[in-house]
């Protein structure tokens, strides 16, 4: 159980982030639901948590903005006095073949997916060090583990998150703080909703377990790492991908 703990899940208005927020709240954590544009969806996440008897609050912040991320961290520490679980889930795609990829599309994906996680960890690091405890879970991707044609920017950001995870795990381990990455495979969310049926079929053929993943599959792995199950695990990448990266 996570009773008495405070958790921030970035990008938890929708998709995988929402399921993680709901799961952590169901285990007793007070959850901060972060969003950048989807306020109505964030309020739905909060309502879903409250309908299950949990506690949640919505806070807007574009995680790629260093100053805004600091303001979010400061507000959370001021209000709750602590943060126990930080899940860096916010992410975007701007896919295309490298030959045609614009500088803007490369930079924006790196800014949200990789720098966003750096920003949040950076601004909460003092809190975690002072507490001498904490769990940081970065949502990477199978694309960051094995690469994916058409996703050079996204794969680079997600591989970068793995390097960030391992380095920060080494830096914070002496204070009992665990830092891990979860690398989902192909999960049914808005992010993957626009794929054609034939592309989905092709991808499904690449999944040994033979099915597209559900956001709940990812949330279970995050909850494990956030709870006592993750107390002696740090610097690892847990693939939740039906075997895609074997
Ligand atoms: P999604 O349904 O598109 O949701 C993305 C979430 O990120 C939204 O809640 C969005 O909130 C938030 N977000 C985007 N930019 C943000 C920013 N600058 N600041 C704060 N929040 C921001 O995507 P998803 O499939 O749930 O993906 C969640 C994570 O899992 C991402 O990191 C993604 O890369 C990773 N992942 C997904 C899959 C998959 O197959 N779906 C596979 C591997 C990894 P707003 O709408 O408010 O901006």
PDB file of N, CA and C and ligand atoms in Angstrom, residues 10-18 20 34-39 41-42 60-65 88-93 108 111-113 139-143 154 157-158 161 182-192 212-213 215 218 240, ligand 1:
ATOM      1  N   UNK A  10       3.249  12.855 -14.350  1.00  0.00           N
ATOM      2  CA  UNK A  10       3.157  13.870 -15.405  1.00  0.00           C
ATOM      3  C   UNK A  10       2.352  13.303 -16.577  1.00  0.00           C
ATOM      4  N   UNK A  11       1.605  14.188 -17.217  1.00  0.00           N
ATOM      5  CA  UNK A  11       0.799  13.769 -18.364  1.00  0.00           C
ATOM      6  C   UNK A  11      -0.217  12.706 -18.010  1.00  0.00           C
ATOM      7  N   UNK A  12      -0.944  12.924 -16.895  1.00  0.00           N
ATOM      8  CA  UNK A  12      -1.869  11.863 -16.467  1.00  0.00           C
ATOM      9  C   UNK A  12      -3.332  12.207 -16.732  1.00  0.00           C
ATOM     10  N   UNK A  13      -3.558  13.126 -17.659  1.00  0.00           N
ATOM     11  CA  UNK A  13      -4.937  13.421 -18.062  1.00  0.00           C
ATOM     12  C   UNK A  13      -5.525  12.266 -18.861  1.00  0.00           C
ATOM     13  N   UNK A  14      -4.647  11.610 -19.610  1.00  0.00           N
ATOM     14  CA  UNK A  14      -5.130  10.591 -20.563  1.00  0.00           C
ATOM     15  C   UNK A  14      -4.210   9.370 -20.546  1.00  0.00           C
ATOM     16  N   UNK A  15      -4.653   8.328 -21.273  1.00  0.00           N
ATOM     17  CA  UNK A  15      -3.790   7.200 -21.625  1.00  0.00           C
ATOM     18  C   UNK A  15      -3.110   6.495 -20.457  1.00  0.00           C
ATOM     19  N   UNK A  16      -1.844   6.181 -20.677  1.00  0.00           N
ATOM     20  CA  UNK A  16      -1.073   5.407 -19.701  1.00  0.00           C
ATOM     21  C   UNK A  16      -0.957   6.183 -18.386  1.00  0.00           C
ATOM     22  N   UNK A  17      -0.722   7.494 -18.495  1.00  0.00           N
ATOM     23  CA  UNK A  17      -0.580   8.325 -17.292  1.00  0.00           C
ATOM     24  C   UNK A  17      -1.817   8.258 -16.425  1.00  0.00           C
ATOM     25  N   UNK A  18      -2.995   8.313 -17.057  1.00  0.00           N
ATOM     26  CA  UNK A  18      -4.240   8.238 -16.274  1.00  0.00           C
ATOM     27  C   UNK A  18      -4.324   6.915 -15.522  1.00  0.00           C
ATOM     28  N   UNK A  20      -1.926   5.011 -14.576  1.00  0.00           N
ATOM     29  CA  UNK A  20      -0.934   4.993 -13.487  1.00  0.00           C
ATOM     30  C   UNK A  20      -1.469   5.802 -12.296  1.00  0.00           C
ATOM     31  N   UNK A  34      -0.958  15.775 -13.432  1.00  0.00           N
ATOM     32  CA  UNK A  34      -0.412  16.879 -14.234  1.00  0.00           C
ATOM     33  C   UNK A  34      -0.913  16.784 -15.677  1.00  0.00           C
ATOM     34  N   UNK A  35      -1.145  17.944 -16.274  1.00  0.00           N
ATOM     35  CA  UNK A  35      -1.550  18.013 -17.686  1.00  0.00           C
ATOM     36  C   UNK A  35      -0.949  19.284 -18.262  1.00  0.00           C
ATOM     37  N   UNK A  36      -0.904  19.357 -19.619  1.00  0.00           N
ATOM     38  CA  UNK A  36      -0.427  20.612 -20.208  1.00  0.00           C
ATOM     39  C   UNK A  36      -1.559  21.332 -20.939  1.00  0.00           C
ATOM     40  N   UNK A  37      -2.412  20.569 -21.648  1.00  0.00           N
ATOM     41  CA  UNK A  37      -3.504  21.221 -22.364  1.00  0.00           C
ATOM     42  C   UNK A  37      -4.872  20.618 -22.062  1.00  0.00           C
ATOM     43  N   UNK A  38      -4.891  19.338 -21.679  1.00  0.00           N
ATOM     44  CA  UNK A  38      -6.155  18.606 -21.551  1.00  0.00           C
ATOM     45  C   UNK A  38      -6.765  18.754 -20.161  1.00  0.00           C
ATOM     46  N   UNK A  39      -7.255  19.955 -19.859  1.00  0.00           N
ATOM     47  CA  UNK A  39      -7.796  20.202 -18.511  1.00  0.00           C
ATOM     48  C   UNK A  39      -9.027  19.347 -18.218  1.00  0.00           C
ATOM     49  N   UNK A  41      -9.894  16.509 -19.470  1.00  0.00           N
ATOM     50  CA  UNK A  41      -9.508  15.103 -19.283  1.00  0.00           C
ATOM     51  C   UNK A  41      -8.833  14.911 -17.924  1.00  0.00           C
ATOM     52  N   UNK A  42      -8.036  15.898 -17.515  1.00  0.00           N
ATOM     53  CA  UNK A  42      -7.373  15.807 -16.199  1.00  0.00           C
ATOM     54  C   UNK A  42      -8.432  15.774 -15.095  1.00  0.00           C
ATOM     55  N   UNK A  60      -1.590  22.135 -13.728  1.00  0.00           N
ATOM     56  CA  UNK A  60      -1.136  22.335 -15.110  1.00  0.00           C
ATOM     57  C   UNK A  60       0.334  22.682 -15.144  1.00  0.00           C
ATOM     58  N   UNK A  61       1.035  22.122 -16.121  1.00  0.00           N
ATOM     59  CA  UNK A  61       2.447  22.490 -16.336  1.00  0.00           C
ATOM     60  C   UNK A  61       2.938  21.819 -17.613  1.00  0.00           C
ATOM     61  N   UNK A  62       3.588  22.602 -18.453  1.00  0.00           N
ATOM     62  CA  UNK A  62       4.295  22.030 -19.603  1.00  0.00           C
ATOM     63  C   UNK A  62       5.657  21.584 -19.076  1.00  0.00           C
ATOM     64  N   UNK A  63       5.859  20.273 -19.004  1.00  0.00           N
ATOM     65  CA  UNK A  63       7.066  19.764 -18.346  1.00  0.00           C
ATOM     66  C   UNK A  63       8.355  20.161 -19.070  1.00  0.00           C
ATOM     67  N   UNK A  64       8.238  20.562 -20.322  1.00  0.00           N
ATOM     68  CA  UNK A  64       9.450  20.939 -21.074  1.00  0.00           C
ATOM     69  C   UNK A  64       9.967  22.321 -20.683  1.00  0.00           C
ATOM     70  N   UNK A  65       9.170  23.053 -19.914  1.00  0.00           N
ATOM     71  CA  UNK A  65       9.515  24.428 -19.531  1.00  0.00           C
ATOM     72  C   UNK A  65      10.210  24.378 -18.155  1.00  0.00           C
ATOM     73  N   UNK A  88       7.595  10.151 -14.473  1.00  0.00           N
ATOM     74  CA  UNK A  88       7.757  10.985 -15.656  1.00  0.00           C
ATOM     75  C   UNK A  88       7.163  10.250 -16.850  1.00  0.00           C
ATOM     76  N   UNK A  89       5.887  10.549 -17.088  1.00  0.00           N
ATOM     77  CA  UNK A  89       5.128   9.841 -18.126  1.00  0.00           C
ATOM     78  C   UNK A  89       4.839  10.714 -19.345  1.00  0.00           C
ATOM     79  N   UNK A  90       4.809  12.052 -19.177  1.00  0.00           N
ATOM     80  CA  UNK A  90       4.419  12.942 -20.283  1.00  0.00           C
ATOM     81  C   UNK A  90       5.279  12.662 -21.503  1.00  0.00           C
ATOM     82  N   UNK A  91       4.621  12.508 -22.638  1.00  0.00           N
ATOM     83  CA  UNK A  91       5.383  12.223 -23.854  1.00  0.00           C
ATOM     84  C   UNK A  91       4.583  12.512 -25.102  1.00  0.00           C
ATOM     85  N   UNK A  92       5.308  12.781 -26.177  1.00  0.00           N
ATOM     86  CA  UNK A  92       4.670  13.049 -27.469  1.00  0.00           C
ATOM     87  C   UNK A  92       5.446  12.333 -28.575  1.00  0.00           C
ATOM     88  N   UNK A  93       4.782  12.201 -29.719  1.00  0.00           N
ATOM     89  CA  UNK A  93       5.475  11.716 -30.927  1.00  0.00           C
ATOM     90  C   UNK A  93       5.323  12.754 -32.029  1.00  0.00           C
ATOM     91  N   UNK A 108      11.290  19.376 -30.377  1.00  0.00           N
ATOM     92  CA  UNK A 108      10.116  19.358 -29.501  1.00  0.00           C
ATOM     93  C   UNK A 108       9.977  18.003 -28.794  1.00  0.00           C
ATOM     94  N   UNK A 111      12.537  17.817 -26.177  1.00  0.00           N
ATOM     95  CA  UNK A 111      12.226  18.760 -25.086  1.00  0.00           C
ATOM     96  C   UNK A 111      11.171  18.204 -24.134  1.00  0.00           C
ATOM     97  N   UNK A 112      10.122  17.604 -24.686  1.00  0.00           N
ATOM     98  CA  UNK A 112       9.051  17.085 -23.816  1.00  0.00           C
ATOM     99  C   UNK A 112       9.487  15.760 -23.181  1.00  0.00           C
ATOM    100  N   UNK A 113       9.943  14.822 -23.999  1.00  0.00           N
ATOM    101  CA  UNK A 113      10.155  13.454 -23.508  1.00  0.00           C
ATOM    102  C   UNK A 113      11.395  13.313 -22.629  1.00  0.00           C
ATOM    103  N   UNK A 139       8.980   6.810 -17.861  1.00  0.00           N
ATOM    104  CA  UNK A 139       8.329   5.982 -18.882  1.00  0.00           C
ATOM    105  C   UNK A 139       9.085   6.145 -20.206  1.00  0.00           C
ATOM    106  N   UNK A 140       9.853   5.124 -20.519  1.00  0.00           N
ATOM    107  CA  UNK A 140      10.625   5.090 -21.762  1.00  0.00           C
ATOM    108  C   UNK A 140       9.769   4.415 -22.828  1.00  0.00           C
ATOM    109  N   UNK A 141      10.373   3.599 -23.669  1.00  0.00           N
ATOM    110  CA  UNK A 141       9.617   2.914 -24.722  1.00  0.00           C
ATOM    111  C   UNK A 141      10.474   1.812 -25.325  1.00  0.00           C
ATOM    112  N   UNK A 142       9.805   0.813 -25.885  1.00  0.00           N
ATOM    113  CA  UNK A 142      10.522  -0.222 -26.630  1.00  0.00           C
ATOM    114  C   UNK A 142      11.317   0.425 -27.775  1.00  0.00           C
ATOM    115  N   UNK A 143      10.824   1.564 -28.283  1.00  0.00           N
ATOM    116  CA  UNK A 143      11.545   2.269 -29.362  1.00  0.00           C
ATOM    117  C   UNK A 143      12.895   2.777 -28.881  1.00  0.00           C
ATOM    118  N   UNK A 154      11.878  10.288 -31.446  1.00  0.00           N
ATOM    119  CA  UNK A 154      11.223   9.630 -30.303  1.00  0.00           C
ATOM    120  C   UNK A 154      12.154   8.573 -29.690  1.00  0.00           C
ATOM    121  N   UNK A 157      14.893  10.170 -27.778  1.00  0.00           N
ATOM    122  CA  UNK A 157      14.441  10.702 -26.484  1.00  0.00           C
ATOM    123  C   UNK A 157      14.250   9.576 -25.476  1.00  0.00           C
ATOM    124  N   UNK A 158      13.720   8.444 -25.932  1.00  0.00           N
ATOM    125  CA  UNK A 158      13.426   7.341 -25.006  1.00  0.00           C
ATOM    126  C   UNK A 158      14.683   6.571 -24.621  1.00  0.00           C
ATOM    127  N   UNK A 161      16.292   8.712 -22.074  1.00  0.00           N
ATOM    128  CA  UNK A 161      15.665   8.534 -20.748  1.00  0.00           C
ATOM    129  C   UNK A 161      16.289   7.360 -20.001  1.00  0.00           C
ATOM    130  N   UNK A 182      10.437   2.251 -17.140  1.00  0.00           N
ATOM    131  CA  UNK A 182       9.513   1.246 -17.667  1.00  0.00           C
ATOM    132  C   UNK A 182       9.415   1.514 -19.167  1.00  0.00           C
ATOM    133  N   UNK A 183       9.628   0.473 -19.952  1.00  0.00           N
ATOM    134  CA  UNK A 183       9.606   0.635 -21.410  1.00  0.00           C
ATOM    135  C   UNK A 183       8.417  -0.116 -22.005  1.00  0.00           C
ATOM    136  N   UNK A 184       7.303   0.596 -22.208  1.00  0.00           N
ATOM    137  CA  UNK A 184       6.141  -0.075 -22.794  1.00  0.00           C
ATOM    138  C   UNK A 184       6.385  -0.412 -24.269  1.00  0.00           C
ATOM    139  N   UNK A 185       5.667  -1.428 -24.731  1.00  0.00           N
ATOM    140  CA  UNK A 185       5.696  -1.757 -26.160  1.00  0.00           C
ATOM    141  C   UNK A 185       4.590  -1.003 -26.862  1.00  0.00           C
ATOM    142  N   UNK A 186       3.715  -1.740 -27.524  1.00  0.00           N
ATOM    143  CA  UNK A 186       2.635  -1.129 -28.295  1.00  0.00           C
ATOM    144  C   UNK A 186       1.366  -1.153 -27.436  1.00  0.00           C
ATOM    145  N   UNK A 187       0.978   0.033 -26.936  1.00  0.00           N
ATOM    146  CA  UNK A 187      -0.141   0.123 -25.987  1.00  0.00           C
ATOM    147  C   UNK A 187      -1.283   0.914 -26.629  1.00  0.00           C
ATOM    148  N   UNK A 188      -2.506   0.429 -26.436  1.00  0.00           N
ATOM    149  CA  UNK A 188      -3.676   1.092 -27.025  1.00  0.00           C
ATOM    150  C   UNK A 188      -3.992   2.386 -26.275  1.00  0.00           C
ATOM    151  N   UNK A 189      -3.661   3.541 -26.876  1.00  0.00           N
ATOM    152  CA  UNK A 189      -3.995   4.856 -26.299  1.00  0.00           C
ATOM    153  C   UNK A 189      -4.196   5.824 -27.472  1.00  0.00           C
ATOM    154  N   UNK A 190      -4.443   7.104 -27.140  1.00  0.00           N
ATOM    155  CA  UNK A 190      -4.566   8.118 -28.194  1.00  0.00           C
ATOM    156  C   UNK A 190      -3.317   8.152 -29.071  1.00  0.00           C
ATOM    157  N   UNK A 191      -2.153   7.897 -28.445  1.00  0.00           N
ATOM    158  CA  UNK A 191      -0.881   7.989 -29.161  1.00  0.00           C
ATOM    159  C   UNK A 191      -0.809   7.014 -30.327  1.00  0.00           C
ATOM    160  N   UNK A 192      -1.465   5.861 -30.155  1.00  0.00           N
ATOM    161  CA  UNK A 192      -1.385   4.826 -31.187  1.00  0.00           C
ATOM    162  C   UNK A 192      -2.710   4.679 -31.949  1.00  0.00           C
ATOM    163  N   UNK A 212      -1.957  -6.469 -28.440  1.00  0.00           N
ATOM    164  CA  UNK A 212      -1.580  -5.094 -28.122  1.00  0.00           C
ATOM    165  C   UNK A 212      -1.765  -4.900 -26.617  1.00  0.00           C
ATOM    166  N   UNK A 213      -0.875  -4.099 -26.010  1.00  0.00           N
ATOM    167  CA  UNK A 213      -0.956  -3.909 -24.566  1.00  0.00           C
ATOM    168  C   UNK A 213      -2.042  -2.922 -24.157  1.00  0.00           C
ATOM    169  N   UNK A 215      -3.134   0.054 -21.205  1.00  0.00           N
ATOM    170  CA  UNK A 215      -2.476   0.998 -20.280  1.00  0.00           C
ATOM    171  C   UNK A 215      -2.371   0.411 -18.866  1.00  0.00           C
ATOM    172  N   UNK A 218       0.842  -1.417 -18.076  1.00  0.00           N
ATOM    173  CA  UNK A 218       1.964  -0.543 -17.717  1.00  0.00           C
ATOM    174  C   UNK A 218       1.800  -0.058 -16.274  1.00  0.00           C
ATOM    175  N   UNK A 240       7.610  -3.625 -20.670  1.00  0.00           N
ATOM    176  CA  UNK A 240       6.213  -4.091 -20.572  1.00  0.00           C
ATOM    177  C   UNK A 240       5.693  -4.083 -21.998  1.00  0.00           C
TER     178      UNK A 240
HETATM  179  P1  LIG B   1      -1.164   9.932 -24.861  1.00  0.00           P
HETATM  180  O1  LIG B   1      -2.423   9.175 -24.708  1.00  0.00           O
HETATM  181  O2  LIG B   1      -0.914  10.721 -26.095  1.00  0.00           O
HETATM  182  O3  LIG B   1      -0.974  10.842 -23.580  1.00  0.00           O
HETATM  183  C1  LIG B   1       0.142  11.672 -23.459  1.00  0.00           C
HETATM  184  C2  LIG B   1       0.029  12.472 -22.192  1.00  0.00           C
HETATM  185  O4  LIG B   1       1.188  13.308 -22.095  1.00  0.00           O
HETATM  186  C3  LIG B   1      -1.184  13.348 -22.171  1.00  0.00           C
HETATM  187  O5  LIG B   1      -1.808  13.257 -20.911  1.00  0.00           O
HETATM  188  C4  LIG B   1      -0.617  14.747 -22.393  1.00  0.00           C
HETATM  189  O6  LIG B   1      -1.348  15.726 -21.714  1.00  0.00           O
HETATM  190  C5  LIG B   1       0.765  14.626 -21.782  1.00  0.00           C
HETATM  191  N1  LIG B   1       1.686  15.627 -22.297  1.00  0.00           N
HETATM  192  C6  LIG B   1       2.115  15.791 -23.557  1.00  0.00           C
HETATM  193  N2  LIG B   1       2.960  16.839 -23.626  1.00  0.00           N
HETATM  194  C7  LIG B   1       3.074  17.326 -22.374  1.00  0.00           C
HETATM  195  C8  LIG B   1       3.802  18.386 -21.789  1.00  0.00           C
HETATM  196  N3  LIG B   1       4.604  19.176 -22.528  1.00  0.00           N
HETATM  197  N4  LIG B   1       3.682  18.618 -20.461  1.00  0.00           N
HETATM  198  C9  LIG B   1       2.871  17.853 -19.694  1.00  0.00           C
HETATM  199  N5  LIG B   1       2.151  16.826 -20.197  1.00  0.00           N
HETATM  200  C10 LIG B   1       2.245  16.577 -21.516  1.00  0.00           C
HETATM  201  O7  LIG B   1       0.093   8.940 -24.765  1.00  0.00           O
HETATM  202  P2  LIG B   1       0.295   7.555 -23.994  1.00  0.00           P
HETATM  203  O8  LIG B   1       0.249   6.477 -25.007  1.00  0.00           O
HETATM  204  O9  LIG B   1      -0.567   7.489 -22.796  1.00  0.00           O
HETATM  205  O10 LIG B   1       1.817   7.714 -23.577  1.00  0.00           O
HETATM  206  C11 LIG B   1       2.239   7.967 -22.240  1.00  0.00           C
HETATM  207  C12 LIG B   1       3.749   7.720 -22.188  1.00  0.00           C
HETATM  208  O11 LIG B   1       4.018   6.370 -22.536  1.00  0.00           O
HETATM  209  C13 LIG B   1       4.549   8.594 -23.133  1.00  0.00           C
HETATM  210  O12 LIG B   1       5.759   8.972 -22.541  1.00  0.00           O
HETATM  211  C14 LIG B   1       4.796   7.658 -24.292  1.00  0.00           C
HETATM  212  O13 LIG B   1       5.936   8.022 -25.019  1.00  0.00           O
HETATM  213  C15 LIG B   1       4.969   6.345 -23.576  1.00  0.00           C
HETATM  214  N6  LIG B   1       4.751   5.177 -24.415  1.00  0.00           N
HETATM  215  C16 LIG B   1       3.563   4.954 -25.025  1.00  0.00           C
HETATM  216  C17 LIG B   1       3.421   3.823 -25.829  1.00  0.00           C
HETATM  217  C18 LIG B   1       2.131   3.487 -26.528  1.00  0.00           C
HETATM  218  O14 LIG B   1       2.132   2.528 -27.320  1.00  0.00           O
HETATM  219  N7  LIG B   1       1.047   4.175 -26.295  1.00  0.00           N
HETATM  220  C19 LIG B   1       4.487   2.955 -26.003  1.00  0.00           C
HETATM  221  C20 LIG B   1       5.677   3.227 -25.373  1.00  0.00           C
HETATM  222  C21 LIG B   1       5.806   4.334 -24.569  1.00  0.00           C
HETATM  223  P3  LIG B   1      -1.969  17.015 -22.462  1.00  0.00           P
HETATM  224  O15 LIG B   1      -2.972  16.497 -23.431  1.00  0.00           O
HETATM  225  O16 LIG B   1      -2.537  17.824 -21.348  1.00  0.00           O
HETATM  226  O17 LIG B   1      -0.790  17.673 -23.148  1.00  0.00           O
END
